[in-house]
């Protein structure tokens, strides 16, 4: 028998709701949510899409830690009850659904800029490429943004995901906005707000290390 | 009700939708482009989930003619020849532009050239990739570019119906999940790029929200669809009983790299079905697995065993990090032991009939990516899917930009579409849509799945007819905002329409060809080298045939 405690939110009202249900042993938190929604409570809302930790739609707090619901097995939680809540540092829209607009506004603020070139492709040196690779494959799930202690009291901080992306762009020889982005990175809300607590790196479901990216940007700023 | 006007309305934010928006804006930055997508922008849909890569001719030792021949052979010559030719000829240009315009990074070899690998059904290693996360890289980079250009993005906003008058399309009625309040969008050109319908079967690899919306929208609008019987099953879906994770794809590269399939008697069985063993095309390997399972030689959970452990732990870690992690979730270690797999619904080769510039039959409606039919014929080769989405998404964007200003805008009454979408709110105590949806998917899987016959499909068609009527009695409760049950009621309506097209066309095609296998007509029949079409006429689903579109002699 699984016991779930879920933070609910709708139209300005907040409450916690408990559910109990039987589930197959392989079940993930996403399975749990679907079963609750379909069998017990049609009003529960949550996000999902790929169920393979590729889209990053189902980020939430599971027993206080940022997780993707599709990647988290109930059997691995080792707790009598599973507590589920929306991500932190982002406005809650309904139940477990948060508004990702602030996250993407900051992503956009570090600006991508690739000129349309018809000539021979510019390739990065292999070593640089390896560094870029190590910081790529972000799925913009927002887990690092939620886990960031700085963002919890300084909402203008660009945050780990945007800065990690900025790092890959600053290294990329094809990009043409290094100078402008460099100013954004060094300004208020940029890298120097980071206190190097490393929660971003701890929760990344893709094994990325935004903390290292921010440290490298600080050295270069 | 909110109303919006836009020059170009793009529906969908997978590879096709993103490319359409990007190229429309870059062709004419003055155009007003609106992109609406059912899930989160750039996160829903299937391009994001591409693992294998992108088929493209880059080597002087390869040729577009060879890629074309592979594509046609894979498709059993049911492909529209012109569309297949366009695919292979545009792909090198598109890959180059994605690299330069959007910063998409593909893996490179030690000399700095794009690394290319081989997938099943190819005679040359022509698949460029980004490890086994190619889709994330492509969609993330394209999404950034579309955002950066100031496109109006309406995310978590499904299209309920296209707005049609006198056979012309003038936009769409949208339903944002967040508010539950409809928006009528008037557009000069509408680009349909919502993706396919793999989850109409109960075991599926696709993202969970997909249900064939684009096919159903186009059908209700009066467009002609083709090849709908051609549902592709990927042979190696991960078996995870009782979990939404069930059916997730274990990448084709595992077989390409030397992975072996075994039945419960420890027999490497694929040799019985094809001399290429596990490197045969998806349809052939899927059937091999299916026959073993049906003959009682399956695993405890109804699959077969896929083993790559003989490649060595280091190679598995390096080559398939994503797949290794995926298997850990079900408690299996790909480096050391075999995993249970079974065929999983993966792709729909059929779709809206288009020409090489993405025109449908309906003026004002362009269609690209998996919503369209004809490119892949009876079977799609791995690596040709994302090529299709981006090549034709780009073409749709260019075409839309070049023709939008010539077209007028028209206000079409959306009230019928809205009342149909609201009807579940008018009842109480009706059936639960999600339960109905699950029942529907089981019917499709058991009776119209990997192996088909007339008896089972006739039963399916009757069952679908009954389900269609029951949809009119579902009810929903709660508030309209982010109401998953209401969304499911809209999903199942579209899914059953698509299921009916698939089942009916599959019953009509009395042969086996590519992904379509009939146990009662088990060989390919040359007289069936033609396409089946389906469209809505006088309130009925009408079926027809057409000759395969071939290239003019001068062009060959």
XYZ file of C-alpha atoms in Angstrom, chain B residues 12-320:
309
model
C 3.216 21.769 -32.746
C 6.685 22.340 -31.301
C 8.587 19.237 -32.346
C 11.185 19.310 -35.091
C 8.678 20.168 -37.821
C 6.877 22.929 -35.950
C 10.085 24.568 -34.756
C 11.656 24.513 -38.203
C 8.476 25.898 -39.760
C 8.386 28.818 -37.332
C 12.116 29.471 -37.651
C 12.235 29.472 -41.434
C 9.036 31.472 -41.806
C 10.475 34.206 -39.609
C 13.905 34.141 -41.178
C 12.409 34.326 -44.657
C 10.295 37.324 -43.742
C 10.934 38.792 -40.260
C 7.948 41.098 -40.660
C 5.543 38.195 -40.543
C 3.547 37.599 -37.436
C 4.081 33.960 -36.477
C 2.221 32.207 -33.674
C 3.215 28.761 -32.474
C 0.766 26.752 -30.363
C 1.699 23.473 -28.761
C -0.186 20.956 -26.653
C 2.582 20.446 -24.090
C 5.327 22.703 -22.868
C 7.089 24.491 -25.714
C 9.838 22.304 -27.151
C 9.324 19.654 -24.493
C 6.394 17.665 -25.774
C 6.325 15.515 -28.871
C 8.736 12.976 -30.188
C 11.614 14.745 -31.925
C 12.854 15.478 -28.428
C 13.014 11.734 -27.798
C 15.125 10.874 -30.841
C 18.028 8.721 -29.784
C 19.477 7.301 -32.971
C 20.153 10.314 -35.109
C 19.715 11.913 -38.463
C 20.280 10.238 -41.827
C 22.156 12.480 -44.202
C 24.546 12.013 -47.097
C 27.845 13.729 -46.321
C 30.564 11.355 -47.463
C 31.823 11.369 -51.050
C 31.572 7.574 -50.850
C 27.852 7.815 -50.228
C 25.209 9.361 -52.496
C 21.702 10.741 -52.303
C 20.712 8.131 -54.884
C 21.863 5.430 -52.484
C 19.995 7.036 -49.581
C 16.942 7.272 -51.835
C 17.171 3.602 -52.785
C 17.524 2.570 -49.120
C 14.511 4.693 -48.220
C 12.418 3.234 -51.034
C 13.461 -0.334 -50.285
C 12.676 0.226 -46.622
C 9.299 1.640 -47.629
C 8.607 -1.268 -50.026
C 8.139 1.193 -52.886
C 4.960 2.594 -51.465
C 6.651 5.934 -50.775
C 5.810 9.000 -52.804
C 9.013 8.985 -54.887
C 9.182 12.759 -55.087
C 8.842 13.176 -51.326
C 11.493 10.551 -50.650
C 13.828 12.172 -53.179
C 13.292 15.578 -51.614
C 14.033 14.129 -48.180
C 17.434 12.803 -49.143
C 18.400 15.843 -51.228
C 17.396 18.448 -48.645
C 18.859 16.621 -45.640
C 22.515 17.683 -46.189
C 21.469 21.312 -46.540
C 19.322 21.157 -43.421
C 21.985 19.517 -41.266
C 24.469 22.173 -42.306
C 21.992 24.948 -41.574
C 21.054 23.510 -38.196
C 24.719 23.566 -37.259
C 25.267 27.134 -38.406
C 21.911 28.777 -37.827
C 20.912 27.198 -34.546
C 24.174 25.929 -33.098
C 23.067 22.295 -33.077
C 26.085 20.163 -32.240
C 26.503 16.716 -33.689
C 29.236 14.316 -32.604
C 32.499 14.626 -34.535
C 35.281 12.189 -35.221
C 38.924 12.763 -34.330
C 39.459 14.682 -37.578
C 36.646 17.093 -36.788
C 34.225 15.686 -39.341
C 30.677 14.850 -38.388
C 30.641 11.296 -37.086
C 28.232 9.003 -38.875
C 26.978 5.643 -37.730
C 24.777 3.007 -39.298
C 21.226 2.013 -38.481
C 19.190 -0.906 -39.777
C 18.223 -0.890 -43.433
C 21.019 1.421 -44.553
C 23.765 0.467 -46.961
C 26.067 3.202 -45.649
C 26.839 4.597 -42.196
C 25.078 7.931 -42.693
C 23.458 8.731 -39.353
C 24.801 11.854 -37.658
C 24.024 12.003 -33.966
C 24.589 13.571 -30.587
C 25.362 10.436 -28.617
C 22.050 8.817 -27.811
C 20.420 12.159 -26.980
C 20.224 13.603 -30.492
C 16.651 14.822 -30.121
C 17.329 16.843 -26.978
C 20.141 18.711 -28.728
C 18.138 19.437 -31.887
C 14.951 20.531 -30.151
C 16.707 22.536 -27.434
C 18.744 24.520 -29.931
C 15.848 25.099 -32.342
C 13.615 26.139 -29.424
C 16.157 28.737 -28.330
C 16.219 30.232 -31.790
C 12.437 30.364 -32.092
C 12.173 32.048 -28.669
C 14.972 34.464 -29.548
C 13.063 35.676 -32.605
C 10.122 36.845 -30.554
C 7.627 34.306 -31.846
C 4.296 34.361 -30.026
C 4.274 31.046 -28.198
C 1.106 29.536 -26.806
C 2.203 26.497 -24.825
C -0.003 23.895 -23.169
C -2.544 25.013 -25.713
C -4.100 22.308 -27.869
C -5.842 22.800 -31.187
C -9.430 21.606 -30.887
C -10.355 22.023 -34.546
C -9.181 23.774 -37.665
C -11.350 26.671 -38.773
C -12.657 25.756 -42.215
C -14.991 27.405 -44.668
C -15.685 26.228 -48.202
C -12.779 23.824 -48.028
C -10.215 26.452 -47.023
C -8.433 26.631 -43.680
C -8.372 29.966 -41.842
C -6.779 29.123 -38.507
C -7.801 27.017 -35.531
C -9.736 26.944 -32.303
C -7.299 26.541 -29.439
C -7.805 25.450 -25.869
C -5.146 26.542 -23.370
C -5.012 23.914 -20.626
C -4.023 26.527 -18.074
C -7.249 28.525 -18.312
C -9.659 26.156 -20.018
C -10.971 29.113 -22.021
C -10.993 28.886 -25.820
C -9.096 31.120 -28.246
C -10.069 31.547 -31.900
C -6.957 32.186 -33.967
C -7.427 33.550 -37.448
C -4.464 32.819 -39.699
C -3.617 33.197 -43.362
C -1.625 29.967 -43.313
C -1.879 27.153 -40.785
C 0.970 24.668 -40.501
C -0.030 21.338 -38.991
C 2.936 19.721 -37.239
C 1.507 18.038 -34.155
C 3.169 14.649 -34.600
C 1.864 11.126 -34.864
C -0.341 8.681 -33.066
C 1.826 5.874 -31.694
C -0.031 5.784 -28.334
C -3.245 4.660 -30.006
C -1.742 1.247 -29.142
C -1.427 0.240 -25.500
C 2.314 -0.460 -25.765
C 3.979 2.617 -27.188
C 7.283 4.422 -27.208
C 5.937 7.906 -27.775
C 5.334 10.726 -25.351
C 2.182 10.148 -23.370
C 0.090 13.080 -24.574
C 0.185 12.069 -28.227
C -2.960 10.630 -29.729
C -3.127 11.552 -33.413
C -4.554 15.040 -32.922
C -3.210 16.265 -36.256
C -4.721 13.399 -38.248
C -8.099 13.887 -36.577
C -8.034 17.657 -37.068
C -7.126 17.320 -40.733
C -9.721 14.588 -41.249
C -12.513 16.621 -39.676
C -11.449 19.566 -41.826
C -11.852 17.466 -44.990
C -8.212 16.789 -45.919
C -7.199 13.553 -47.623
C -5.017 11.187 -45.609
C -3.096 8.217 -46.950
C -1.289 5.019 -45.844
C -2.964 5.065 -42.436
C -2.643 1.277 -42.142
C 1.132 1.683 -41.975
C 1.762 1.740 -38.235
C 5.358 1.067 -37.323
C 6.349 -1.010 -34.326
C 9.846 -0.660 -32.936
C 11.072 -4.146 -32.044
C 12.693 -3.315 -28.737
C 10.428 -1.541 -26.307
C 11.437 -2.008 -22.694
C 9.091 -4.287 -20.774
C 8.038 -2.652 -17.489
C 4.670 -4.129 -16.560
C 2.208 -1.830 -14.869
C 4.329 1.277 -15.368
C 4.029 4.227 -17.761
C 7.630 3.453 -18.506
C 6.501 0.321 -20.364
C 7.290 0.469 -24.085
C 10.121 3.020 -23.861
C 12.512 2.427 -26.692
C 15.773 0.611 -26.306
C 17.692 2.148 -29.167
C 18.222 0.444 -32.494
C 21.963 0.962 -32.152
C 22.110 -1.850 -29.634
C 21.218 -4.233 -32.427
C 23.327 -2.352 -34.945
C 26.334 -2.638 -32.611
C 25.913 -6.400 -32.304
C 23.159 -6.960 -29.752
C 21.456 -10.357 -29.880
C 17.835 -11.326 -29.359
C 17.012 -14.590 -27.565
C 13.811 -16.430 -26.780
C 13.075 -18.221 -23.516
C 14.802 -21.347 -24.897
C 18.033 -19.360 -25.193
C 17.829 -19.521 -28.978
C 19.071 -16.551 -31.014
C 15.906 -16.681 -33.063
C 16.105 -13.887 -35.643
C 17.995 -16.130 -38.073
C 14.781 -18.093 -38.573
C 13.085 -15.003 -39.944
C 15.780 -13.054 -41.737
C 19.388 -13.766 -42.767
C 20.418 -10.341 -41.461
C 19.416 -11.493 -37.972
C 18.965 -8.531 -35.615
C 20.104 -6.056 -38.281
C 16.985 -6.575 -40.369
C 14.559 -3.653 -40.623
C 12.215 -2.735 -37.786
C 9.164 -4.424 -39.261
C 11.002 -7.712 -39.760
C 12.538 -7.792 -36.286
C 9.243 -6.760 -34.692
C 7.475 -9.666 -36.332
C 10.242 -12.074 -35.350
C 9.840 -11.041 -31.711
C 6.065 -11.191 -31.964
C 6.045 -14.701 -33.421
C 8.344 -16.001 -30.686
C 6.158 -14.483 -27.972
C 2.973 -15.775 -29.629
C 4.484 -19.275 -29.875
C 5.024 -19.373 -26.118
C 8.768 -18.789 -26.237
C 8.612 -15.366 -24.621
C 9.927 -14.068 -21.311
C 7.863 -14.199 -18.100
C 6.506 -10.716 -18.830
C 5.676 -11.361 -22.474
C 8.796 -10.173 -24.231
C 12.059 -11.584 -25.575
C 15.599 -11.090 -24.295
C 17.966 -8.475 -25.725
C 21.587 -9.010 -24.770
C 24.571 -6.721 -25.347
C 26.689 -7.903 -22.423
C 29.088 -9.709 -24.804
C 30.156 -6.284 -26.163
C 31.854 -5.618 -22.828
C 30.901 -3.341 -19.962
C 33.145 -0.486 -21.091
C 31.696 -0.432 -24.599
C 28.146 -0.496 -23.283
C 28.882 2.397 -20.933
C 30.465 4.455 -23.687
C 28.041 3.670 -26.473
C 24.730 3.582 -24.642
